[in-house]
Each structure stands twice: as structure tokens, then as C-alpha cells.
CSV table of C-alpha atoms in Angstrom, one decimal:
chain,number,residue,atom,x,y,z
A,148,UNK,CA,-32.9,-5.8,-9.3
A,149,UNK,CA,-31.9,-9.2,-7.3
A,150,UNK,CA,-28.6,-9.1,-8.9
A,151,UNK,CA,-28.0,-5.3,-7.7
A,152,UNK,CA,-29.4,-6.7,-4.2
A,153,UNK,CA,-26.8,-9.5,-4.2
A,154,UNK,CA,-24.2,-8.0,-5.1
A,155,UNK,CA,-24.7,-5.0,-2.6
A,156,UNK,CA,-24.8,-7.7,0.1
A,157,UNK,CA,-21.4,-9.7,-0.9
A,158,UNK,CA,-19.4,-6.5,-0.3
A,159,UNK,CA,-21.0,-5.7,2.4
A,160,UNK,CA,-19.9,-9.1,3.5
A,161,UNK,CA,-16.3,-9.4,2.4
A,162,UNK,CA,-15.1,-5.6,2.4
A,163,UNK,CA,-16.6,-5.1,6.0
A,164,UNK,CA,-14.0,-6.1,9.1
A,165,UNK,CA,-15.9,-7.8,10.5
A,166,UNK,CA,-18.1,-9.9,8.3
A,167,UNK,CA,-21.9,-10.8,8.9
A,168,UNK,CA,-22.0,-14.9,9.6
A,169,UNK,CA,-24.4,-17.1,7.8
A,170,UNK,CA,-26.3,-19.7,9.5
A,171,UNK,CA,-23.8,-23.0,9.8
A,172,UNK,CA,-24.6,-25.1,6.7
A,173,UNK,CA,-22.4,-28.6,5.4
A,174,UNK,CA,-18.9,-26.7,4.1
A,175,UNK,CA,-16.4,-27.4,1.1
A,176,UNK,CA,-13.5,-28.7,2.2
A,177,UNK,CA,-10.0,-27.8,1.0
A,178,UNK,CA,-6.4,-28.7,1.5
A,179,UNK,CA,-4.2,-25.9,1.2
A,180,UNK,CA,-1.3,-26.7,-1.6
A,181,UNK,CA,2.0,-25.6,-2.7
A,182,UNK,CA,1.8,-21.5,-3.7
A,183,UNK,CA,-1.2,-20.7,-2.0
A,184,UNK,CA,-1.9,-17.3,-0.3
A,185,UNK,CA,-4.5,-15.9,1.9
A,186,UNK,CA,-4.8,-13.6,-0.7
A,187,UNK,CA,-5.6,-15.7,-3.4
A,188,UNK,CA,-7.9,-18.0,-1.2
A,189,UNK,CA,-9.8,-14.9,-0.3
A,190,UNK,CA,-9.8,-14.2,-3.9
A,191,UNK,CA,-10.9,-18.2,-5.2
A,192,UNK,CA,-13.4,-18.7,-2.8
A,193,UNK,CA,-14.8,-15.2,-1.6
A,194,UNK,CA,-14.3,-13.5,-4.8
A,195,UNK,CA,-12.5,-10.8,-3.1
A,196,UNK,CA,-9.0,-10.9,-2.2
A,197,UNK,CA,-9.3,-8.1,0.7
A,198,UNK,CA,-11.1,-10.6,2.8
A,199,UNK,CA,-7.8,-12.0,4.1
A,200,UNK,CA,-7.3,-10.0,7.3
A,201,UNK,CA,-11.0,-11.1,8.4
A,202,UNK,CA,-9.7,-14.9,7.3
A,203,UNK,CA,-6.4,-14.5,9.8
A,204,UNK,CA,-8.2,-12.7,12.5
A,205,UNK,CA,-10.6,-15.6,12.8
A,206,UNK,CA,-8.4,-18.3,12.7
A,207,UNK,CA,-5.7,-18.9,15.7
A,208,UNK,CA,-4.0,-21.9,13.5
A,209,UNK,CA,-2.9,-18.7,11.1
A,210,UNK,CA,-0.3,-17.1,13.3
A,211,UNK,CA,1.3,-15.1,10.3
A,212,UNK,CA,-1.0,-13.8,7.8
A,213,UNK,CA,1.7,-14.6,4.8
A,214,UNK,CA,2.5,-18.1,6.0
A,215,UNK,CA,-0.2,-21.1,5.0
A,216,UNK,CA,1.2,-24.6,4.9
A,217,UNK,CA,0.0,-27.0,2.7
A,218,UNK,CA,-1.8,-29.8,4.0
A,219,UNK,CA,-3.7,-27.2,6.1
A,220,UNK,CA,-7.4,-28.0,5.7
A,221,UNK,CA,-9.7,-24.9,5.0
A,222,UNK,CA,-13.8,-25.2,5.5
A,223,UNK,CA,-15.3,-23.1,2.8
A,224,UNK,CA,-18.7,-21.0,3.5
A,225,UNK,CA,-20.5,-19.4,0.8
A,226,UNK,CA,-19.7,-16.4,3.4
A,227,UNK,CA,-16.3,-17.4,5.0
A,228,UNK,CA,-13.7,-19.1,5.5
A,229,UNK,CA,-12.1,-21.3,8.1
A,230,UNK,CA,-9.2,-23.6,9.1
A,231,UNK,CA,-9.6,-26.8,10.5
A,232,UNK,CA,-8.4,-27.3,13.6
A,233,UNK,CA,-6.1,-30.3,13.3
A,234,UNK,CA,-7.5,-33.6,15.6
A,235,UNK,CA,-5.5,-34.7,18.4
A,236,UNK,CA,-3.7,-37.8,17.8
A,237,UNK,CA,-3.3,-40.9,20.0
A,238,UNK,CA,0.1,-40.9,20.9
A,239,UNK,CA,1.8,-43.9,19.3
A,240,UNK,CA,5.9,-44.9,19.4
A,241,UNK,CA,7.6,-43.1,17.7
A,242,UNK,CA,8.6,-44.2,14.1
A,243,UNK,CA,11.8,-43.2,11.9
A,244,UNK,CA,11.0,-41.0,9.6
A,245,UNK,CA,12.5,-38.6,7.1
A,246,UNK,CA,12.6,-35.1,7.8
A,247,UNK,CA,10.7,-33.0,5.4
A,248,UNK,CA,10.5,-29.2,6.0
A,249,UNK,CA,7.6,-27.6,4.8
A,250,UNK,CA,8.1,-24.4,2.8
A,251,UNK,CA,5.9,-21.5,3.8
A,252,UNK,CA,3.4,-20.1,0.7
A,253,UNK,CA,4.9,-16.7,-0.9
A,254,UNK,CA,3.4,-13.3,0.5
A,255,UNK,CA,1.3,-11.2,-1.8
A,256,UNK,CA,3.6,-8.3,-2.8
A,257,UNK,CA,2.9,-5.5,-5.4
A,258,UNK,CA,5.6,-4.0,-7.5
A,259,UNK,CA,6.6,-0.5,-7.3
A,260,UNK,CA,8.4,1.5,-10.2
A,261,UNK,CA,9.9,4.2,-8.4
A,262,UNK,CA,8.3,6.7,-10.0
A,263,UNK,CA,5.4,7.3,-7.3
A,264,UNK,CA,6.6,10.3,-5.8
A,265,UNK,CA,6.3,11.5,-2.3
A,266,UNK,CA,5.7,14.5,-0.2
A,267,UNK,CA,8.4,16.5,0.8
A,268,UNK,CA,7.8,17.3,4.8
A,269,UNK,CA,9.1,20.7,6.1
A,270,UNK,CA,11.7,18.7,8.3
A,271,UNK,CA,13.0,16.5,5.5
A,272,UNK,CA,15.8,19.0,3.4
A,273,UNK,CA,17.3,18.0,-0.1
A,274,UNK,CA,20.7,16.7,0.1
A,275,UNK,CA,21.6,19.5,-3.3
A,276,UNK,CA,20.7,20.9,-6.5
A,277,UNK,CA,21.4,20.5,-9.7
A,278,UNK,CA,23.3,24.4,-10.2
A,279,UNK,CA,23.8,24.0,-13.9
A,280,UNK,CA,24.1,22.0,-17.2
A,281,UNK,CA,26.5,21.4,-19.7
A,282,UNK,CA,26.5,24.3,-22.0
A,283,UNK,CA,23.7,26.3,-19.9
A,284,UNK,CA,21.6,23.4,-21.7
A,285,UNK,CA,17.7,24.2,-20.8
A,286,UNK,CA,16.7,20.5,-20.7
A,287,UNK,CA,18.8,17.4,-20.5
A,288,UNK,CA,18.6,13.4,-20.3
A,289,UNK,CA,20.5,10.8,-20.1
A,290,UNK,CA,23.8,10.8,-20.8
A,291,UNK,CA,24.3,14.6,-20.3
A,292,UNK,CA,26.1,16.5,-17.9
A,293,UNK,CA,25.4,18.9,-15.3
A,294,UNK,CA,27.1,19.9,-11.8
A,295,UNK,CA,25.7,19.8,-8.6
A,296,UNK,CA,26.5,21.6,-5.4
A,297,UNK,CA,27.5,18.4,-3.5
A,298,UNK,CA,31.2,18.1,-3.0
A,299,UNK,CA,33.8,16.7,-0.8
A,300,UNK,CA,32.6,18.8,2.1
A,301,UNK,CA,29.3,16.7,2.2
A,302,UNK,CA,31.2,13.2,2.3
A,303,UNK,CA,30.3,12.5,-1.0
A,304,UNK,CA,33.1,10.5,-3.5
A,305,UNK,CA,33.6,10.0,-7.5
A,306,UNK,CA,30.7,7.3,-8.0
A,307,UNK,CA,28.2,8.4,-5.7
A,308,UNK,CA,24.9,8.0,-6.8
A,309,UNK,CA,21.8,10.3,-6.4
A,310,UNK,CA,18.2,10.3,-7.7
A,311,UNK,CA,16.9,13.7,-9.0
A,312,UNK,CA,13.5,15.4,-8.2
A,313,UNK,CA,11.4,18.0,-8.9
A,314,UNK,CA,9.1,19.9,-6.9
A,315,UNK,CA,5.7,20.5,-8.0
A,316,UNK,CA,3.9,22.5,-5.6
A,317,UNK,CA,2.4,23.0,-1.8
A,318,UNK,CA,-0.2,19.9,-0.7
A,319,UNK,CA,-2.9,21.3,1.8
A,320,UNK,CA,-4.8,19.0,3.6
A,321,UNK,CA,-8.7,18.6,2.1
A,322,UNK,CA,-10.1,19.8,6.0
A,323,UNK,CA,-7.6,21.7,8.1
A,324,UNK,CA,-6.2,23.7,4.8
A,325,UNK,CA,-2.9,23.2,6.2
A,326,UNK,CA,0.0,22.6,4.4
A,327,UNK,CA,1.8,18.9,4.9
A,328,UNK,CA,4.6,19.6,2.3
A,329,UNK,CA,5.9,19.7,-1.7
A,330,UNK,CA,4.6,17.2,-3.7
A,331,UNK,CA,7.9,16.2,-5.7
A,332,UNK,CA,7.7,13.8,-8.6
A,333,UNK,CA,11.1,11.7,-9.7
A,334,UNK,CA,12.7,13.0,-13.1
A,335,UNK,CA,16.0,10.5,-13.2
A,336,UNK,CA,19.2,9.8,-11.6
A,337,UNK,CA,22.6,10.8,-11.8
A,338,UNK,CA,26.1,9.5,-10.7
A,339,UNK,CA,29.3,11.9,-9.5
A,340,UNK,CA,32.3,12.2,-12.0
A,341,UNK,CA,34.0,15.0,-10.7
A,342,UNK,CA,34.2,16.3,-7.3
A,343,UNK,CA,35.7,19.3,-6.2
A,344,UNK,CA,35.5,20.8,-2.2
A,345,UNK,CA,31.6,22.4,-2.4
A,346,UNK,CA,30.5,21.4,-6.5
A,347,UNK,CA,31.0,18.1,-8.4
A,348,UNK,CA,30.4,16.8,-12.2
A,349,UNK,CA,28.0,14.0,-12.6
A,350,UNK,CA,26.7,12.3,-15.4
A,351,UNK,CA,22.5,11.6,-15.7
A,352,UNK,CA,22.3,8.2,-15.7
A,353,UNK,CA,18.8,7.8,-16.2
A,354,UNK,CA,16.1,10.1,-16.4
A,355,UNK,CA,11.9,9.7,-16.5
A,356,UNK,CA,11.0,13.2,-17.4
A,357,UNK,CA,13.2,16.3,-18.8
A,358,UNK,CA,15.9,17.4,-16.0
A,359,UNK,CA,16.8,21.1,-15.8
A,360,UNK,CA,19.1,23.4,-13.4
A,361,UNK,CA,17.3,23.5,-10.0
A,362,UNK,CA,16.3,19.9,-9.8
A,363,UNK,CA,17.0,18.7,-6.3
A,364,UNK,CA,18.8,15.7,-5.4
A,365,UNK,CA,18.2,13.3,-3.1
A,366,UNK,CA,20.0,9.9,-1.9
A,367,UNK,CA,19.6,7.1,-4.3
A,368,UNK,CA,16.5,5.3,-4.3
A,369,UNK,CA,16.4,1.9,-6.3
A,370,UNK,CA,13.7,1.6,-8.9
A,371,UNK,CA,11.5,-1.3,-9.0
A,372,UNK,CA,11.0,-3.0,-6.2
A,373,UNK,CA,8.0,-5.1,-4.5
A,374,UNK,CA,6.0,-4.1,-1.4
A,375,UNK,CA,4.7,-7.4,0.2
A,376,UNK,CA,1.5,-6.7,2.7
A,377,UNK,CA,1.9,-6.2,6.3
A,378,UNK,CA,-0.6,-6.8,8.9
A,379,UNK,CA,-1.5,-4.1,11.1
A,380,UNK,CA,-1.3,-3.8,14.6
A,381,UNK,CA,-2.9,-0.6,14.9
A,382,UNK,CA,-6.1,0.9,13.7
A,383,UNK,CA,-5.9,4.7,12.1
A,384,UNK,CA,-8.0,6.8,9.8
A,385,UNK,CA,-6.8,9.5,7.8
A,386,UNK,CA,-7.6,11.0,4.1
A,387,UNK,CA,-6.3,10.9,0.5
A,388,UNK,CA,-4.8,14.6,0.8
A,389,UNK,CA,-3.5,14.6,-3.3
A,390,UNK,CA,-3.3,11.9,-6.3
A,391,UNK,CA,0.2,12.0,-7.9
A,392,UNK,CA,-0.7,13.8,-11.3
A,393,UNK,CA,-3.4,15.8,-9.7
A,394,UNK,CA,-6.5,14.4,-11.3
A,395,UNK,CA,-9.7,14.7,-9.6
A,396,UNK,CA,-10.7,11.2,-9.8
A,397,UNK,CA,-8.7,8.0,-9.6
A,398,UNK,CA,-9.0,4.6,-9.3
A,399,UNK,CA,-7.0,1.2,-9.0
A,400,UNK,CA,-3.6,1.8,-10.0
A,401,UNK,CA,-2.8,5.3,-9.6
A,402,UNK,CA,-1.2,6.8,-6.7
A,403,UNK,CA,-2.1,9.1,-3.6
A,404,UNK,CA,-0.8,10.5,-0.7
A,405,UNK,CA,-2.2,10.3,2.6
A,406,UNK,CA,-1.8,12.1,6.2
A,407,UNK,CA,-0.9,9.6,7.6
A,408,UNK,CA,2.8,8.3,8.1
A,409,UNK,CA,5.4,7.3,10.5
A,410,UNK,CA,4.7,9.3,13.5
A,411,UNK,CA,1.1,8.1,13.5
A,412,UNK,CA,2.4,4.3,13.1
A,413,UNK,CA,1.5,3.7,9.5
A,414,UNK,CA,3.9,0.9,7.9
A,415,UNK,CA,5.3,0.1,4.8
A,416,UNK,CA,2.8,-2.5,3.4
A,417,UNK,CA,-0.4,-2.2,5.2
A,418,UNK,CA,-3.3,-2.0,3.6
A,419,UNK,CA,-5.8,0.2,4.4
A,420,UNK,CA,-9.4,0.4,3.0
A,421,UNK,CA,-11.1,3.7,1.4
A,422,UNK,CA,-14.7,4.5,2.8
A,423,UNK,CA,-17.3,7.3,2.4
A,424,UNK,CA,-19.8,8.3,4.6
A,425,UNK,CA,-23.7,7.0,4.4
A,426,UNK,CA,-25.7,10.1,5.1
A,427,UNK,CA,-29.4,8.9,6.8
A,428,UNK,CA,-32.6,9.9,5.3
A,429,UNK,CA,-34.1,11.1,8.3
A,430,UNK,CA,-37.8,11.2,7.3
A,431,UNK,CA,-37.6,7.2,6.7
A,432,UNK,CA,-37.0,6.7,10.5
A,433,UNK,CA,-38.7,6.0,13.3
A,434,UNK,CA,-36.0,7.1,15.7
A,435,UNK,CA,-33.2,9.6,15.3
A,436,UNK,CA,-30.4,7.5,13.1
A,437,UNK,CA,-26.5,9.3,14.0
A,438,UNK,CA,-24.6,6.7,11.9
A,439,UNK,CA,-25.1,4.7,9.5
A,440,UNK,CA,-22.0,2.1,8.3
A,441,UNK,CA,-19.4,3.5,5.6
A,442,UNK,CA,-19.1,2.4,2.3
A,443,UNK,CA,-16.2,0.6,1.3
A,444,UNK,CA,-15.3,1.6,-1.7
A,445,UNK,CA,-11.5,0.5,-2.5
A,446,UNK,CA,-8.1,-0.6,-1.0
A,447,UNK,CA,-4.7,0.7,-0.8
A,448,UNK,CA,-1.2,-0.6,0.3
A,449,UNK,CA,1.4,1.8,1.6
A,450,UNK,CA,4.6,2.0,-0.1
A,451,UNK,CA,6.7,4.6,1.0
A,452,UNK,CA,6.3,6.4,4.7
A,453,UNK,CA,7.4,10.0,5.3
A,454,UNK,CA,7.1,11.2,9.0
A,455,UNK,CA,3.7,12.8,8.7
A,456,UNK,CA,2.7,11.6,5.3
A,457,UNK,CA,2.8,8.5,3.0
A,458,UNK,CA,2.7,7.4,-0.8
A,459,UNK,CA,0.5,4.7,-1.2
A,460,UNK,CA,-0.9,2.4,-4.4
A,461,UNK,CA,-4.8,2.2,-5.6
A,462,UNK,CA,-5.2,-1.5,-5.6
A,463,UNK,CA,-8.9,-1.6,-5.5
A,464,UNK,CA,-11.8,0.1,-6.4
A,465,UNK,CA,-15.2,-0.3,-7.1
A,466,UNK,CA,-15.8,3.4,-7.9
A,467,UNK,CA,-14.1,7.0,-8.4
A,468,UNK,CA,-12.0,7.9,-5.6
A,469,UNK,CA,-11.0,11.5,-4.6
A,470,UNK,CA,-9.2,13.5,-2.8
A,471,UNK,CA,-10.6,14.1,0.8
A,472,UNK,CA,-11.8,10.3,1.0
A,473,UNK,CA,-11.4,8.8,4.0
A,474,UNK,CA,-9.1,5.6,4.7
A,475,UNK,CA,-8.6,3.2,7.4
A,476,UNK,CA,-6.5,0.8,8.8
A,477,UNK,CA,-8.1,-2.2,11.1
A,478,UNK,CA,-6.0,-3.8,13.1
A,479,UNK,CA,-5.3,-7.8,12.4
């Protein structure tokens, strides 16, 4: 039962923004080397790497959240962290010495395959279709080919590149029941060959999943890249509106979509955290209780922003997460 107690309390610490302080006791002192990260201090000394943005906030030495130096000197709480402020020196004559330019510690970034998907918004239109394939072929892959409606007309040239899609289906939104767009999942991509004025040739290239006539195209999109973490300068709350294969419970490592996107502010990067509702048992109170805080139950990082909507990446969780959770972004 202590354990269970404990460990309820050290979230509660590290997930909250704003952390509960101890009293001041004697700290751990550490100089910040080569390769660290806020991330991975958070992660060494707090045991959760999401307490970063509470780490930055606190400290006006940090002025990027990416960027520690070593040499920095960090006083280590069993329930925070915190730089030391560097003592002023007595100025002394200047002495010769040799320049040495300190190298900034690499942001945490998270790699993305290209294979998360995205919703399609109402205003956001396909730039063609796959019309057919070679030999009326029901299913092709790599190597095959099939014509497109994209020609000369559309400023496309022999070599151009596209990345094929398919759309699955309408995404409503978990509340409101309205709909947000097409969840569309990536199948492959495919280069032009042959181009006439309105239809072209083109070869598949690549492909993830089966291609067939009536695939939709879409401007190239590279495949793996990395999404390093950007600090917010906003805060927003949304909800998970769909998962990308459409199971009912996910967790760290799959992928979602959110209401949330460009229009509202949301970034490529930021991180936001996933929290449910604590309903009060009012027969336990003395007075009437309207709130009590919200579970934190995971993280996310954005990495891909429609107008309206975004993809983002599970990177934390601590329990099943669904669709109609709630997320939010704190401002840093």
C-alpha cells in the first residue's frame, strides 16, 4: 500500500505543470556534460522525462529549452530540479586566452516513418488519382505501372514524384458528432514516366500496403524523418478524435489525431499531455467539491499539422488511452 501511495504522489509531482515543492533540504550537485538534454536530466534524476518544461519554466539561466551547456551546474531535489545561478566574479585584467566555443547539447527528437497518416480537411483537395493499372491489374506494388490523371496541364514534368493514399473513411468528432475530414492512410509512392497534356505514366516506386485504381495522390512526402520537441507558447485543449488503425485503446507508440491544428496554433513538435477527468465523491465532502485535478495519464508530440486537425505520436502512457481523451498543451 505505501508503494501504491508513493508512486501516486511522484506523478502527481512530475506530470503536473506546476509541481508541488518540497521543503528546501542540502541538494545533489551536478555539472552538466557533453550530450546532455533536459530531457534526459528530467529522465536521470526525476525518473520522468516530461518534467522538462517544469525544469525550463523555472529556471531563467535556460533561455532555450534544447540548449544546456556543459559546465552548467544543476541542484538536484528529490522533487526538482534547478540551475545554479552562476556567482559574480571580481573583475580582474583581462588575460589571453584561447577561444573555445561551447557546443549546445542535441534536442530530443522522435523519428517518424511516414506512414502515420493524416486527416484529410474538407479544404485540403488531392492533387490526382490513380485512373488505372497496367493490364486493368486489381492490385499492384512496386515496380508496376499505372497512369494517373496528372499531366502537363498541372505543371507536372517526367520525374515528378508523388506519394499515394488511400482514404479510409469520415472522422466525427467524439462530442460535437461533426465531421473534421477522411482519415487517409499512406499506401506507397510513385514517380512520372510519361506525360501527356491531362494523364501521365508513372512507375510505383515504393509501396507500404496494396495500391489499386482510385488511390489519390498527393505531393511527395519524404519518409523517415525526426520531429525534435518545441516549446509551447500557447496553452490549448482539445481531444484524441481517432487512433490510426481504429482500435479502441492505445498506448505509447501508436498514433492519433487530434482537433487541434494550425488554425488553433498547434505546432509541429509540441508536446502535449493526455488527462481524464476526476469525478468527486460527493458524500465524502464537507462542502460542495466542482473540480477536482485531472489525471495525467500520457504524453504526445505533434508531428504533422493540418489546418484544423493534427497527427500526433503516443510517447507516454501509463494506462489505455482512447478516443475522446482529453489533451493539453501548457505554455513554457
Amino acid at each position: 500500500m505505501k508503494k501504491i501511495l508513493y508512486a501516486a504522489f511522484l506523478l502527481l509531482v512530475v506530470c503536473l505543470p506546476y509541481p508541488v515543492l518540497a521543503q528546501d533540504e542540502e541538494p545533489t550537485v551536478y555539472v552538466i556534460q557533453k550530450g546532455d538534454t533536459l530531457w534526459g536530466l528530467s529522465d536521470r534524476f526525476i525518473r520522468d522525462p516530461f518534467y522538462w518544461p517544469n525544469l525550463w519554466e523555472r529556471n531563467q539561466v535556460i533561455t532555450n529549452p534544447h540548449f544546456v551547456f556543459p559546465g552548467q551546474r544543476l541542484k538536484i531535489y528529490p522533487d526538482r530540479i534547478e540551475v545554479e545561478k552562476p556567482a559574480e566574479k571580481i573583475a580582474e585584467p583581462p588575460q589571453p586566452v584561447a577561444e573555445k566555443k561551447e557546443e549546445p547539447a542535441p534536442a530530443k527528437t522522435f523519428t517518424v516513418t511516414g506512414g502515420e497518416g493524416f486527416l484529410l480537411e474538407k479544404d485540403r483537395n488531392p492533387a490526382g488519382f490513380i485512373v488505372s493499372t497496367y493490364q486493368n491489374r486489381q492490385m499492384v506494388g512496386e515496380d508496376d505501372v499505372v497512369y494517373t490523371d496528372i499531366g502537363r496541364r498541372n505543371g507536372a514534368e517526367v520525374g515528378s514524384r508523388f506519394s499515394v493514399f488511400k482514404k479510409v473513411g469520415p472522422v466525427t468528432h467524439p462530442i460535437s458528432n461533426v465531421v473534421l475530414g477522411y482519415k487517409v492512410l499512406p499506401l506507397g509512392t510513385l514517380q512520372l514516366s510519361e506525360l501527356e497534356e491531362k494523364v501521365s505514366k508513372a512507375i510505383i516506386t515504393k509501396s507500404f500496403l496494396e495500391i489499386g485504381a482510385g488511390s489519390f495522390l498527393m505531393p511527395y512526402r519524404p519518409g523517415k524523418t525526426e520531429v525534435a520537441l518545441k516549446a509551447a507558447n500557447r496553452e490549448l485543449a482539445g481531444y484524441i478524435v481517432e487512433t490510426r488503425l481504429g482500435n479502441n485503446a492505445v498506448a505509447a507508440g501508436d498514433v492519433v489525431y487530434l482537433d487541434l491544428g494550425k488554425a488553433q496554433g498547434l505546432e509541429i513538435g509540441n508536446l502535449l499531455y493526455i488527462v481524464r477527468d476526476v469525478v468527486p465523491d460527493q458524500k465524502y465532502a464537507l462542502d460542495k467539491i466542482d473540480k477536482l485535478p485531472v489525471d495525467v495519464i500520457g504524453a504526445l508530440v505533434v508531428v504533422e499539422t493540418g489546418e484544423s486537425t493534427s497527427t500526433a505520436l503516443i510517447v507516454k502512457s501509463i494506462e489505455a488511452i482512447y478516443r475522446g481523451d482529453r489533451v493539453e498543451l501548457k505554455k513554457n
